[in-house]
Amino acid sequence: MSAATKQGFDTEVRHEPIRTSLSVEAMKRAYLDNLFYIQARSPDTATDHDRYMAAAFTVRDRMLERWIKTAQTCKNARARTVCYFSAEYLLGPHLQNNIINLGIADKVALLVDELGLDAENIIAQEEEPGLGNGGLGRLAACYLDSLATLQIPAIGYGIRYEFGIFDQRIEQGWQVEVSDLWLRNGNPWEIARPKLRFPVGFGGHTEAYADDQGKPRVRWIPDLVVNGVAHDTPILGYQVANTNLLRLWRSEACTSFDFQAFNSGDYYGAVNAKVIAENISKVLYPNDEPDAGKALRLRQQYFFVACSLQDMIRLHLEHAPSLDNFHEKFVAQLNDTHPAIAVAELMRLLLDEYHYAWDRAWGITRQTFAYTNHTLLPEALETWSVDLFRQLLPRHLEIIFEINRRFLDQMRIRYPFDHERIAGLSLIAEGAEQRVRMAHLATVGSFAVNGVAALHTDLLKTTVMKDFYELWPEKFHNVTNGVTPRRFVLLSNPALGELLNRVAGPSWARDMASLRSLETYAEDAGFHEEWQSMKITAKRRLAKLISQRTNIQVDPRSLFDIQVKRIHEYKRQHLNALHIITLYEHIKNNAQLDITPRTFIFGGKAAPGYAMAKLMIKLITSIGDVINHDPQVRDVLRVVFYPDFNVKHAQPVYPAADLSEQISMAGKEASGTGNMKFSMNGALTIGTLDGANVEIRDEVGPENFFLFGLTVDEVGQTLNAGYHPWEIYNSNDQLRGAIELIDSGLFSHGDTDLFRPLTENLIHHDPYLVLADYPSYVDCQADVDTAFKDRPRWNRMSILNVARMGKFSSDRSIKDYCDTIWKIRPTPVHICSGDDT
Ligand code: F58
């Protein structure tokens, strides 16, 4: 060992070893230094936010050597790198997660003690980066965690939105959106790279010309060019040195503004280009609003993809003479179709900038991309109008037409005379206006396509992607989603984490399959007691938060029945609401009824433009207002709407749940990931055979899962037979009673119209079969009630849920991607400094 290494110097990375040591002493020193030198505060004048910033820099400093070493190791290894292309990353707060992944939680606890700090207050200061809408964005964040933990070289590419998903306030029972100023107080986790910037063009026209050798070429002359500036965040793996890169792009004008226009007095015109440029990364689009006219969204998609591909090419050409083997060094995973324009952009770069012939360019492109589909909902399958495309990305439109022309020529040979099939496969939907089908572009331009749960993949193959599946069966894969047990068990539920460390050994958090050993405790009365006391502690904690945030008092001994997710008709929060009203009526009509006391907790945001979802929130809060104040029922039922559901607020929710509501109409929820988070924390699921519920039930055992509702096939039959919800309404007294109670104005201060849009829709249309599933849901809830009274049974079921959730770690999902799609193996990173002391 060299003298330098002995002293704790890394010979490649110059740094002072003591400064970033993991010893309590060194961290204390660093924290106080950061407070002083970065925040300019002494301990007695510091605010909690200063303390948070000092703590964050202390932790970040300890990640930097690992980060730099990872970049060096991967570069030297020339390993294939996964580039995860995602318009959304719902990361959640970093501080605690990084402390856990660094393995310094115990030392930090000592330090906090020694300095007399209030850890909870400090942690609470962190504004989470809410750069995503829901499941898709959170999945991307879980995958970043697992990629680093599994030591896979990876870069997450996306957009650094200045405003993330809106904050939700509840005022008079209604959702009010408040803009998310997450960067207001600075972001200690990111490192801006002002020198790392790429130009991105928009609009303009294309020109044909002949190059030096007389070959015909095309060039694109955009009429607006903006810059994308890199902002990097380190993503540390759990108990490994590997630290990957999340690179988000911020848009910036190329010049500050047009001086000529300014001088000639056109002040507004002068700043216009700057405003357009900077708007691109200004705000995350909330989902569920119709895409029509959303030119800015298409700009965002192209913007981040164009920056990312230029960055990948730059990295590649650092040590390769050409792009011939680009696809061997990179795989770009398209997180849904939002980045699908990357297919046309890589083609454009290869054809127009690097002068590849079409076939070679197409070969490289098709071997670079893989596409994950996250939805079957027809309204969510992205299409863009050809006219808009022509305006914003004229060269890309030409390329897409050419891809389509060549593709359809092949299809005509393969399926002569089958015009319907060919029109169905086309990248362009014909109609009143032509539209580009982004899922088709992604499928044709990728070497692999995957769904996110077994059922979802099957449905993809048999419905929306049927023709593509018949054409290229080998291209289709299933990779069932997963979630990271680091954030959603270790961090969110430390008591469970400790219990699992003790009974399954601490490696469970890297190897969740080992939790099977917990099965031996399923009948152990002593263990049951511990289990139950852990749950009640988590419920007390949530009860306190509920009281602080909503002023509603709930009893931790009651059954916590929780539905947290985006508010959407297909997710059927209104089915849950109808059950609550049914119980309410039962109790009102029969005071002696022996029902299990329950606290119904809801959380989730509605898209600002989705009136029905907003009305569902109002319905839930209004039911709560009545029930929570009714002396006859308030000891048995409580209803809470837990506002502003985001990652930070979600973390205390999963550990406190007894029952997890996963009640979407079968065939609509591609996978779901909340279902996994609940079950990993010992909640039992009441659910339909939809998304990953199917696989969760297979794993935990049907006897440990409350199943109800129509299957996908039955849903299809019901709809095909001509569904008449009013017949169910008329013939089911309980159901009619519940809906009539809403219409009576009881929950709306006598206003009999307020909820009509919702009830009328259910009675006359009910596209998500709420009424059809209501009877079996209510029956199933009665089984839940009985089961909860039998504590040993409930505890056993809960323990077995946790023991059998190994499959749903995102580590397993990432291994699946590595083995079946990316063909990548780990590149371990070693740090050889004395840094870990
Ligand atoms: C979700 N999609 C699926 N989309 O609904 C869910 O079943 C699945 O578990 C999850 O992806 C992860 O695979 C989803 O969250 C969005 O939020 C889109 C964001 C952009 C606009 C359209 C919706």
mmCIF file of N, CA and C in Angstrom, residues 499-566:
data_model
loop_
_atom_site.group_PDB
_atom_site.id
_atom_site.type_symbol
_atom_site.label_atom_id
_atom_site.label_comp_id
_atom_site.label_asym_id
_atom_site.label_seq_id
_atom_site.Cartn_x
_atom_site.Cartn_y
_atom_site.Cartn_z
ATOM 1 N N LEU A 499 -36.840 -4.548 13.043
ATOM 2 C CA LEU A 499 -37.375 -5.880 13.308
ATOM 3 C C LEU A 499 -36.894 -6.855 12.221
ATOM 4 N N LEU A 500 -36.924 -6.411 10.994
ATOM 5 C CA LEU A 500 -36.505 -7.287 9.894
ATOM 6 C C LEU A 500 -35.000 -7.557 9.966
ATOM 7 N N ASN A 501 -34.235 -6.527 10.332
ATOM 8 C CA ASN A 501 -32.790 -6.746 10.507
ATOM 9 C C ASN A 501 -32.553 -7.883 11.488
ATOM 10 N N ARG A 502 -33.350 -7.855 12.553
ATOM 11 C CA ARG A 502 -33.138 -8.841 13.611
ATOM 12 C C ARG A 502 -33.546 -10.239 13.174
ATOM 13 N N VAL A 503 -34.708 -10.345 12.533
ATOM 14 C CA VAL A 503 -35.186 -11.705 12.247
ATOM 15 C C VAL A 503 -34.714 -12.243 10.897
ATOM 16 N N ALA A 504 -34.454 -11.358 9.940
ATOM 17 C CA ALA A 504 -34.057 -11.863 8.615
ATOM 18 C C ALA A 504 -32.591 -11.555 8.315
ATOM 19 N N GLY A 505 -31.964 -10.778 9.183
ATOM 20 C CA GLY A 505 -30.572 -10.373 8.915
ATOM 21 C C GLY A 505 -30.575 -9.111 8.079
ATOM 22 N N PRO A 506 -29.577 -8.220 8.290
ATOM 23 C CA PRO A 506 -29.620 -6.886 7.683
ATOM 24 C C PRO A 506 -29.516 -6.875 6.157
ATOM 25 N N SER A 507 -29.156 -8.022 5.566
ATOM 26 C CA SER A 507 -29.025 -7.993 4.101
ATOM 27 C C SER A 507 -30.376 -7.984 3.383
ATOM 28 N N TRP A 508 -31.469 -8.108 4.146
ATOM 29 C CA TRP A 508 -32.780 -8.172 3.479
ATOM 30 C C TRP A 508 -33.029 -6.946 2.587
ATOM 31 N N ALA A 509 -32.472 -5.793 2.985
ATOM 32 C CA ALA A 509 -32.766 -4.569 2.232
ATOM 33 C C ALA A 509 -32.088 -4.558 0.866
ATOM 34 N N ARG A 510 -31.149 -5.473 0.648
ATOM 35 C CA ARG A 510 -30.555 -5.633 -0.685
ATOM 36 C C ARG A 510 -31.070 -6.904 -1.344
ATOM 37 N N ASP A 511 -31.683 -7.734 -0.541
ATOM 38 C CA ASP A 511 -32.096 -9.049 -1.036
ATOM 39 C C ASP A 511 -33.434 -9.367 -0.395
ATOM 40 N N MET A 512 -34.469 -8.758 -0.955
ATOM 41 C CA MET A 512 -35.760 -8.844 -0.271
ATOM 42 C C MET A 512 -36.353 -10.241 -0.254
ATOM 43 N N ALA A 513 -35.845 -11.089 -1.176
ATOM 44 C CA ALA A 513 -36.358 -12.453 -1.191
ATOM 45 C C ALA A 513 -36.062 -13.132 0.143
ATOM 46 N N SER A 514 -35.018 -12.671 0.841
ATOM 47 C CA SER A 514 -34.650 -13.319 2.108
ATOM 48 C C SER A 514 -35.692 -13.075 3.204
ATOM 49 N N LEU A 515 -36.628 -12.198 2.945
ATOM 50 C CA LEU A 515 -37.673 -11.967 3.961
ATOM 51 C C LEU A 515 -38.577 -13.194 4.156
ATOM 52 N N ARG A 516 -38.464 -14.134 3.242
ATOM 53 C CA ARG A 516 -39.240 -15.378 3.403
ATOM 54 C C ARG A 516 -39.021 -16.019 4.774
ATOM 55 N N SER A 517 -37.828 -15.774 5.328
ATOM 56 C CA SER A 517 -37.534 -16.397 6.635
ATOM 57 C C SER A 517 -38.494 -15.904 7.723
ATOM 58 N N LEU A 518 -39.162 -14.820 7.435
ATOM 59 C CA LEU A 518 -40.132 -14.280 8.382
ATOM 60 C C LEU A 518 -41.349 -15.205 8.548
ATOM 61 N N GLU A 519 -41.556 -16.050 7.561
ATOM 62 C CA GLU A 519 -42.738 -16.928 7.593
ATOM 63 C C GLU A 519 -42.777 -17.777 8.860
ATOM 64 N N THR A 520 -41.597 -18.106 9.369
ATOM 65 C CA THR A 520 -41.566 -18.973 10.562
ATOM 66 C C THR A 520 -42.160 -18.272 11.786
ATOM 67 N N TYR A 521 -42.311 -16.964 11.703
ATOM 68 C CA TYR A 521 -42.863 -16.227 12.844
ATOM 69 C C TYR A 521 -44.365 -15.969 12.700
ATOM 70 N N ALA A 522 -44.918 -16.482 11.617
ATOM 71 C CA ALA A 522 -46.303 -16.116 11.307
ATOM 72 C C ALA A 522 -47.295 -16.524 12.393
ATOM 73 N N GLU A 523 -46.953 -17.566 13.131
ATOM 74 C CA GLU A 523 -47.887 -18.045 14.172
ATOM 75 C C GLU A 523 -47.371 -17.748 15.573
ATOM 76 N N ASP A 524 -46.282 -17.043 15.669
ATOM 77 C CA ASP A 524 -45.603 -16.843 16.956
ATOM 78 C C ASP A 524 -46.275 -15.720 17.758
ATOM 79 N N ALA A 525 -46.895 -16.087 18.870
ATOM 80 C CA ALA A 525 -47.693 -15.109 19.628
ATOM 81 C C ALA A 525 -46.845 -13.937 20.122
ATOM 82 N N GLY A 526 -45.628 -14.255 20.569
ATOM 83 C CA GLY A 526 -44.744 -13.186 21.047
ATOM 84 C C GLY A 526 -44.415 -12.211 19.929
ATOM 85 N N PHE A 527 -44.134 -12.780 18.774
ATOM 86 C CA PHE A 527 -43.815 -11.952 17.614
ATOM 87 C C PHE A 527 -45.031 -11.125 17.191
ATOM 88 N N HIS A 528 -46.201 -11.735 17.283
ATOM 89 C CA HIS A 528 -47.442 -11.001 16.959
ATOM 90 C C HIS A 528 -47.550 -9.735 17.796
ATOM 91 N N GLU A 529 -47.200 -9.887 19.059
ATOM 92 C CA GLU A 529 -47.312 -8.734 19.949
ATOM 93 C C GLU A 529 -46.398 -7.597 19.492
ATOM 94 N N GLU A 530 -45.173 -7.999 19.155
ATOM 95 C CA GLU A 530 -44.221 -6.993 18.678
ATOM 96 C C GLU A 530 -44.721 -6.341 17.396
ATOM 97 N N TRP A 531 -45.252 -7.174 16.534
ATOM 98 C CA TRP A 531 -45.744 -6.734 15.227
ATOM 99 C C TRP A 531 -46.854 -5.700 15.405
ATOM 100 N N GLN A 532 -47.776 -6.081 16.299
ATOM 101 C CA GLN A 532 -48.927 -5.211 16.519
ATOM 102 C C GLN A 532 -48.508 -3.899 17.179
ATOM 103 N N SER A 533 -47.527 -3.988 18.066
ATOM 104 C CA SER A 533 -47.143 -2.737 18.751
ATOM 105 C C SER A 533 -46.391 -1.835 17.772
ATOM 106 N N MET A 534 -45.665 -2.449 16.842
ATOM 107 C CA MET A 534 -45.005 -1.652 15.803
ATOM 108 C C MET A 534 -46.062 -0.918 14.954
ATOM 109 N N LYS A 535 -47.095 -1.652 14.615
ATOM 110 C CA LYS A 535 -48.154 -1.054 13.781
ATOM 111 C C LYS A 535 -48.855 0.083 14.532
ATOM 112 N N ILE A 536 -49.145 -0.155 15.773
ATOM 113 C CA ILE A 536 -49.888 0.872 16.518
ATOM 114 C C ILE A 536 -49.034 2.133 16.699
ATOM 115 N N THR A 537 -47.725 1.928 16.831
ATOM 116 C CA THR A 537 -46.844 3.097 16.942
ATOM 117 C C THR A 537 -46.898 3.909 15.658
ATOM 118 N N ALA A 538 -46.860 3.220 14.530
ATOM 119 C CA ALA A 538 -46.925 3.917 13.239
ATOM 120 C C ALA A 538 -48.281 4.612 13.084
ATOM 121 N N LYS A 539 -49.331 3.977 13.582
ATOM 122 C CA LYS A 539 -50.667 4.580 13.472
ATOM 123 C C LYS A 539 -50.785 5.815 14.356
ATOM 124 N N ARG A 540 -50.153 5.741 15.520
ATOM 125 C CA ARG A 540 -50.164 6.922 16.407
ATOM 126 C C ARG A 540 -49.461 8.090 15.734
ATOM 127 N N ARG A 541 -48.360 7.768 15.091
ATOM 128 C CA ARG A 541 -47.592 8.817 14.424
ATOM 129 C C ARG A 541 -48.436 9.469 13.322
ATOM 130 N N LEU A 542 -49.107 8.634 12.549
ATOM 131 C CA LEU A 542 -49.942 9.192 11.477
ATOM 132 C C LEU A 542 -51.120 9.962 12.077
ATOM 133 N N ALA A 543 -51.697 9.417 13.150
ATOM 134 C CA ALA A 543 -52.840 10.094 13.791
ATOM 135 C C ALA A 543 -52.425 11.509 14.217
ATOM 136 N N LYS A 544 -51.200 11.624 14.716
ATOM 137 C CA LYS A 544 -50.715 12.935 15.153
ATOM 138 C C LYS A 544 -50.590 13.883 13.949
ATOM 139 N N LEU A 545 -50.047 13.355 12.882
ATOM 140 C CA LEU A 545 -49.906 14.182 11.674
ATOM 141 C C LEU A 545 -51.274 14.595 11.127
ATOM 142 N N ILE A 546 -52.208 13.646 11.172
ATOM 143 C CA ILE A 546 -53.567 13.953 10.694
ATOM 144 C C ILE A 546 -54.157 15.080 11.543
ATOM 145 N N SER A 547 -53.962 14.963 12.829
ATOM 146 C CA SER A 547 -54.497 15.996 13.716
ATOM 147 C C SER A 547 -53.857 17.349 13.400
ATOM 148 N N GLN A 548 -52.536 17.348 13.232
ATOM 149 C CA GLN A 548 -51.844 18.613 12.937
ATOM 150 C C GLN A 548 -52.264 19.195 11.588
ATOM 151 N N ARG A 549 -52.449 18.327 10.615
ATOM 152 C CA ARG A 549 -52.641 18.834 9.255
ATOM 153 C C ARG A 549 -54.108 19.025 8.875
ATOM 154 N N THR A 550 -55.019 18.343 9.594
ATOM 155 C CA THR A 550 -56.429 18.472 9.193
ATOM 156 C C THR A 550 -57.333 18.831 10.366
ATOM 157 N N ASN A 551 -56.754 18.777 11.581
ATOM 158 C CA ASN A 551 -57.562 19.046 12.759
ATOM 159 C C ASN A 551 -58.588 17.960 13.038
ATOM 160 N N ILE A 552 -58.444 16.823 12.422
ATOM 161 C CA ILE A 552 -59.376 15.715 12.694
ATOM 162 C C ILE A 552 -58.663 14.730 13.623
ATOM 163 N N GLN A 553 -59.381 14.330 14.679
ATOM 164 C CA GLN A 553 -58.798 13.373 15.625
ATOM 165 C C GLN A 553 -59.212 11.967 15.215
ATOM 166 N N VAL A 554 -58.252 11.071 15.134
ATOM 167 C CA VAL A 554 -58.605 9.687 14.789
ATOM 168 C C VAL A 554 -58.034 8.746 15.840
ATOM 169 N N ASP A 555 -58.684 7.608 15.969
ATOM 170 C CA ASP A 555 -58.302 6.652 17.004
ATOM 171 C C ASP A 555 -57.350 5.602 16.407
ATOM 172 N N PRO A 556 -56.123 5.544 16.895
ATOM 173 C CA PRO A 556 -55.159 4.600 16.323
ATOM 174 C C PRO A 556 -55.573 3.137 16.487
ATOM 175 N N ARG A 557 -56.530 2.881 17.379
ATOM 176 C CA ARG A 557 -56.966 1.472 17.518
ATOM 177 C C ARG A 557 -57.963 1.079 16.435
ATOM 178 N N SER A 558 -58.528 2.063 15.753
ATOM 179 C CA SER A 558 -59.467 1.729 14.674
ATOM 180 C C SER A 558 -58.702 1.174 13.474
ATOM 181 N N LEU A 559 -59.448 0.515 12.579
ATOM 182 C CA LEU A 559 -58.820 -0.032 11.363
ATOM 183 C C LEU A 559 -58.491 1.134 10.424
ATOM 184 N N PHE A 560 -57.239 1.277 10.079
ATOM 185 C CA PHE A 560 -56.854 2.341 9.143
ATOM 186 C C PHE A 560 -56.986 1.812 7.716
ATOM 187 N N ASP A 561 -57.976 2.334 7.031
ATOM 188 C CA ASP A 561 -58.340 1.869 5.685
ATOM 189 C C ASP A 561 -57.921 2.999 4.734
ATOM 190 N N ILE A 562 -56.917 2.768 3.901
ATOM 191 C CA ILE A 562 -56.281 3.905 3.219
ATOM 192 C C ILE A 562 -56.283 3.757 1.685
ATOM 193 N N GLN A 563 -56.672 4.832 1.031
ATOM 194 C CA GLN A 563 -56.558 4.897 -0.430
ATOM 195 C C GLN A 563 -55.811 6.171 -0.780
ATOM 196 N N VAL A 564 -54.553 6.038 -1.154
ATOM 197 C CA VAL A 564 -53.765 7.204 -1.557
ATOM 198 C C VAL A 564 -53.204 6.971 -2.949
ATOM 199 N N LYS A 565 -53.495 7.854 -3.858
ATOM 200 C CA LYS A 565 -53.067 7.768 -5.253
ATOM 201 C C LYS A 565 -53.700 8.946 -5.973
ATOM 202 N N ARG A 566 -53.312 9.190 -7.227
ATOM 203 C CA ARG A 566 -53.985 10.237 -7.977
ATOM 204 C C ARG A 566 -55.490 9.965 -7.991
#
